[in-house]
Coordinates of C-alpha atoms in Angstrom, one line a residue:
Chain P
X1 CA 141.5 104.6 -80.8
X2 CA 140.9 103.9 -84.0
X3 CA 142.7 106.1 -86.8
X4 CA 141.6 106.6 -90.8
X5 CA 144.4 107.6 -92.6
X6 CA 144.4 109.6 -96.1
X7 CA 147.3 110.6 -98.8
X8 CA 147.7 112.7 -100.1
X9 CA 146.3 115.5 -98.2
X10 CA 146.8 117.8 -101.2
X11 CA 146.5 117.0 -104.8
X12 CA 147.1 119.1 -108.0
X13 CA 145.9 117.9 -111.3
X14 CA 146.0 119.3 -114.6
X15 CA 142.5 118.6 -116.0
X16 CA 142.2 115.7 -118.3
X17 CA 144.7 113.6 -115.6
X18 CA 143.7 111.0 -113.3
X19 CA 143.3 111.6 -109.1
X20 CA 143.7 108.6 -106.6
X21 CA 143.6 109.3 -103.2
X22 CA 143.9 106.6 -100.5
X23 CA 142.6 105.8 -97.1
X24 CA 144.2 103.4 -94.4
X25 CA 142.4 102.3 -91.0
X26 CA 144.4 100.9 -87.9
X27 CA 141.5 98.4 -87.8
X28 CA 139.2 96.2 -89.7
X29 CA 136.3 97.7 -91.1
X30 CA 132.6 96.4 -91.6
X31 CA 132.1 99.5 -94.2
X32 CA 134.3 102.4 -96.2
X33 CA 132.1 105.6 -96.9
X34 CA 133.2 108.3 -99.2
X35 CA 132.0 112.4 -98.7
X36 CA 132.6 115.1 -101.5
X37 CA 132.9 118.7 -100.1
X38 CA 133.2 121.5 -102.7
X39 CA 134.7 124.6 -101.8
X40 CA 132.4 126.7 -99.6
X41 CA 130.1 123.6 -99.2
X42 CA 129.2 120.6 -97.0
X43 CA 130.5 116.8 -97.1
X44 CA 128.4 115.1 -99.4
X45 CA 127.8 111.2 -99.7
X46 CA 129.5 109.4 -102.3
X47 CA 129.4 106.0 -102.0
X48 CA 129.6 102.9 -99.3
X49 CA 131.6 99.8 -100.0
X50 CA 130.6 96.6 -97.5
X51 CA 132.5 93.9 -99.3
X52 CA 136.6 93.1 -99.2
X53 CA 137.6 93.7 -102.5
X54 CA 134.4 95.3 -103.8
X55 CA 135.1 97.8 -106.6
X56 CA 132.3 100.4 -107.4
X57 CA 132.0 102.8 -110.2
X58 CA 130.3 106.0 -110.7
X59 CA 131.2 107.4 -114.1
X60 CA 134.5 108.7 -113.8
X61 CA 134.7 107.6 -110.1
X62 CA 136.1 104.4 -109.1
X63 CA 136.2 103.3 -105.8
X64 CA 137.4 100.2 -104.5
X65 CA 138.1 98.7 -100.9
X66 CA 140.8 96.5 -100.2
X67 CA 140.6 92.9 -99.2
X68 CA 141.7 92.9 -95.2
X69 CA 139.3 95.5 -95.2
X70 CA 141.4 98.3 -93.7
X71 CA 142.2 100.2 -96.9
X72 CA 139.9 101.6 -99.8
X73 CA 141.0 104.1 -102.8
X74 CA 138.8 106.5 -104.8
X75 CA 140.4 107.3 -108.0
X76 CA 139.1 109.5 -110.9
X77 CA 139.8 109.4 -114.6
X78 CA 140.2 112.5 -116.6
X79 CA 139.6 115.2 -114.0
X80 CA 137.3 118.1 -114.6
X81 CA 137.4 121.6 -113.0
X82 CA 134.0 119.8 -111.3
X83 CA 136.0 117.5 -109.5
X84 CA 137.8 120.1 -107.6
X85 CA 136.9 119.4 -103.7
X86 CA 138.1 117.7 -100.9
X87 CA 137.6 114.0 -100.8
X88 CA 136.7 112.2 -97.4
X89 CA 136.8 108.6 -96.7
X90 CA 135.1 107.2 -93.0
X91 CA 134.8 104.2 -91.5
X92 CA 132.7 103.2 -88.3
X93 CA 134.1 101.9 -85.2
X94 CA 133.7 98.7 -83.9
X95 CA 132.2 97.3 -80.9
X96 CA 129.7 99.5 -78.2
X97 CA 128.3 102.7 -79.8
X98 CA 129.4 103.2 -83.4
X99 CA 130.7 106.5 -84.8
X100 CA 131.7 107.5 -87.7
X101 CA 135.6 108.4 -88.5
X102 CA 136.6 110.8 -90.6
X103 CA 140.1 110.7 -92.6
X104 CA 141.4 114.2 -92.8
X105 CA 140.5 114.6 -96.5
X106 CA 142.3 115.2 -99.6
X107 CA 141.9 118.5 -101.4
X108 CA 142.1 118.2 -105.2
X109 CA 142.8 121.2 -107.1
X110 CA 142.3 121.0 -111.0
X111 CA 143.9 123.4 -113.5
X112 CA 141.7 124.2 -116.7
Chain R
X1 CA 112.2 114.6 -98.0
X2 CA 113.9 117.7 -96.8
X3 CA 117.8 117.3 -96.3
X4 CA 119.0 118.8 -92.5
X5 CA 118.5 122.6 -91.9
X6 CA 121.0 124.1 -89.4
X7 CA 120.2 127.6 -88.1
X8 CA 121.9 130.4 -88.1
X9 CA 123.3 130.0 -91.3
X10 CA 125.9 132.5 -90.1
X11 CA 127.4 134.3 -86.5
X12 CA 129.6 136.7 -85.3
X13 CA 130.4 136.5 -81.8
X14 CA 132.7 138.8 -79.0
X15 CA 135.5 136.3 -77.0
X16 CA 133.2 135.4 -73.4
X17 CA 130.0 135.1 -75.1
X18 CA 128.3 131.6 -75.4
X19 CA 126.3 130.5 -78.7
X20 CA 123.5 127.9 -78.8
X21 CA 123.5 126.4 -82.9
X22 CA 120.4 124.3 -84.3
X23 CA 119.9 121.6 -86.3
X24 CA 116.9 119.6 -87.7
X25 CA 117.5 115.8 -89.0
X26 CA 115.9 114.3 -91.9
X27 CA 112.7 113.1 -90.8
X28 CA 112.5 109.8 -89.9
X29 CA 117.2 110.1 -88.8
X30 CA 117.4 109.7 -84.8
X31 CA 120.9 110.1 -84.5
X32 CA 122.2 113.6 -84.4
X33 CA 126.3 114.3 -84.6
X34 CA 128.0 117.6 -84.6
X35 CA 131.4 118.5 -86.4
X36 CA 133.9 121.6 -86.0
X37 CA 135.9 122.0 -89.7
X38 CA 138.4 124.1 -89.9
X39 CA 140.6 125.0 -92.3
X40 CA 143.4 122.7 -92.5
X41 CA 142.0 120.1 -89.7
X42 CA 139.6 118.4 -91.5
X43 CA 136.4 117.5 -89.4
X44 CA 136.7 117.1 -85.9
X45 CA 133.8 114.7 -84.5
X46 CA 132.2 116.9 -81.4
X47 CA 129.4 114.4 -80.4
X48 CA 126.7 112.4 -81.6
X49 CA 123.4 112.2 -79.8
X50 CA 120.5 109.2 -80.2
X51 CA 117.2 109.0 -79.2
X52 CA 118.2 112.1 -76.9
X53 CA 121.5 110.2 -74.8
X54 CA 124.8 110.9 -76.0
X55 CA 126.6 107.9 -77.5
X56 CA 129.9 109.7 -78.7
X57 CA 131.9 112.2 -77.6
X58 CA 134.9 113.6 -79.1
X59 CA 138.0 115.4 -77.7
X60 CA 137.0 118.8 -76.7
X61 CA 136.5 120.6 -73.5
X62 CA 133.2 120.9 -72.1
X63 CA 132.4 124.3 -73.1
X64 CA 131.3 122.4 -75.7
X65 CA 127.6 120.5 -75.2
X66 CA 124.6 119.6 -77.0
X67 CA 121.3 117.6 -76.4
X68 CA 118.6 116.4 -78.5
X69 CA 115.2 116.4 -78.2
X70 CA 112.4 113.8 -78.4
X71 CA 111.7 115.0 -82.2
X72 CA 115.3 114.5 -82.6
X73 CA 116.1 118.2 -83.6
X74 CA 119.7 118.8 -81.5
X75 CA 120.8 122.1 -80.6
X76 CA 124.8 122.5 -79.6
X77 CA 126.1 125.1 -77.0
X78 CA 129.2 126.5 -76.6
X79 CA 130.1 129.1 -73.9
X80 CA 132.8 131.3 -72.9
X81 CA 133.7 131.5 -76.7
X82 CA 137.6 131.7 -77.4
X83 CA 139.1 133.2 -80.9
X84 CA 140.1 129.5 -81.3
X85 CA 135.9 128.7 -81.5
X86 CA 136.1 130.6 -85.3
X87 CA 134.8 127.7 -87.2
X88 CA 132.1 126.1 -89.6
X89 CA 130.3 123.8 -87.0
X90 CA 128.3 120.8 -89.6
X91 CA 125.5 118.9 -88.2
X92 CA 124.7 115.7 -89.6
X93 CA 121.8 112.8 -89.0
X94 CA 122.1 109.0 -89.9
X95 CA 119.1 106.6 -89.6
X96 CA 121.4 104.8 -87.3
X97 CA 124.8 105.0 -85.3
X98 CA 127.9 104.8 -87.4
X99 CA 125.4 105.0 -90.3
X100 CA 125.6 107.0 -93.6
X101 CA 126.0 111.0 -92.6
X102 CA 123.6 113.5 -94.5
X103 CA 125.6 116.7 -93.7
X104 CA 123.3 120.2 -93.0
X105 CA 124.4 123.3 -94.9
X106 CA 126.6 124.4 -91.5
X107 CA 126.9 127.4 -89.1
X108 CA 129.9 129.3 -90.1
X109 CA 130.4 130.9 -86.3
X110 CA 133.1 133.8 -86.0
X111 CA 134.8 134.8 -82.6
X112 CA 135.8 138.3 -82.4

């Protein structure tokens, strides 16, 4: 079936140093979708990219999705101890009924 | 419009019992899916119900089950609870399959 793939699974940043994390899927995908979760929290929605090649800020944030449309990056500029979280890229699957699919995540840790 | 309510917020449970979790959409969000997270292994897709039929089920045994009712809300069972069951179990509703998630606060069960 179809995998999403992320690296790092663990980050550690001093703050004030950028964070990329990336995400590969075995197939094609019609959309990329991004979740924050913050310690003791729930995935939250970040962002969607639909287009290859699309690149999307928000503030620090940059997210881009790759032109075959199987990989997308989130990478942050200047980390800040609110960063610290784990990081979750999903992509639906194709054909019949559509779910989503979860990478395993990347947890960033940020030293003050 | 209010974000998805899961009740209890928390549980502590004895190996053998069964547990029966709620969750509430975002009004207007027919598809309901469940998630187990634990530490480590990321979230693990359990199913996802629309418009009360099962589209998607993931890979575990079927003490696991759920339904969903004709106002959407979904309840998830699990019996014959296992130490391994310890978890925070997420709900989360999309307008549509494979759609954007909007994650509840989750059930953070514990298996004694």
């Amino acid at each position: 079936g179809q995998q999403v793939m992320q690296i790092p699974q663990y980050q550690h940043v001093q703050e004030g140093e950028d964070f990329t994390t990336y995400c590969n899927s075995s197939t094609t995908l019609s959309n990329i979708q991004w979740y924050k979760q913050r310690p003791g929290g729930h995935p939250v929605f970040l962002i969607q990219l639909v287009k290859s090649g699309e690149v999307k800020k928000q503030k620090r944030l940059t997210f881009q999705f790759g032109e075959a449309k199987k990989n997308s990056s989130l990478h942050i500029t200047a980390t800040q101890t609110t960063d610290v979280g784990t990081y979750f890229c999903a992509g639906p699957t194709q054909g019949g009924s559509e779910k989503l699919v979860f990478g395993k995540g990347t947890k960033l840790t940020v030293n003050p | 419009k209010a974000g998805v309510t899961q009740t209890p917020r928390y549980l502590i449970k004895t190996r053998g019992q069964q547990v029966t979790l709620s969750c509430s959409p975002i009004s207007g969000h027919r598809s309901v899916s469940w998630y187990q997270q634990t530490p480590g292994q990321g979230l693990q897709f359990l199913f996802e119900y629309f418009s009360e039929t099962q589209r998607n089920k993931g890979n575990f045994p079927g003490r696991f089950s759920g339904r969903q009712f004709s106002n959407s809300r979904s309840e998830m069972n699990v019996s014959t609870l296992e130490l391994g069951d310890s978890a925070l179990y997420l709900c989360a509703s999309s307008p549509r399959l494979g759609d954007t998630q909007y994650f509840g606060p989750g059930t953070r069960l514990t298996v004694l």
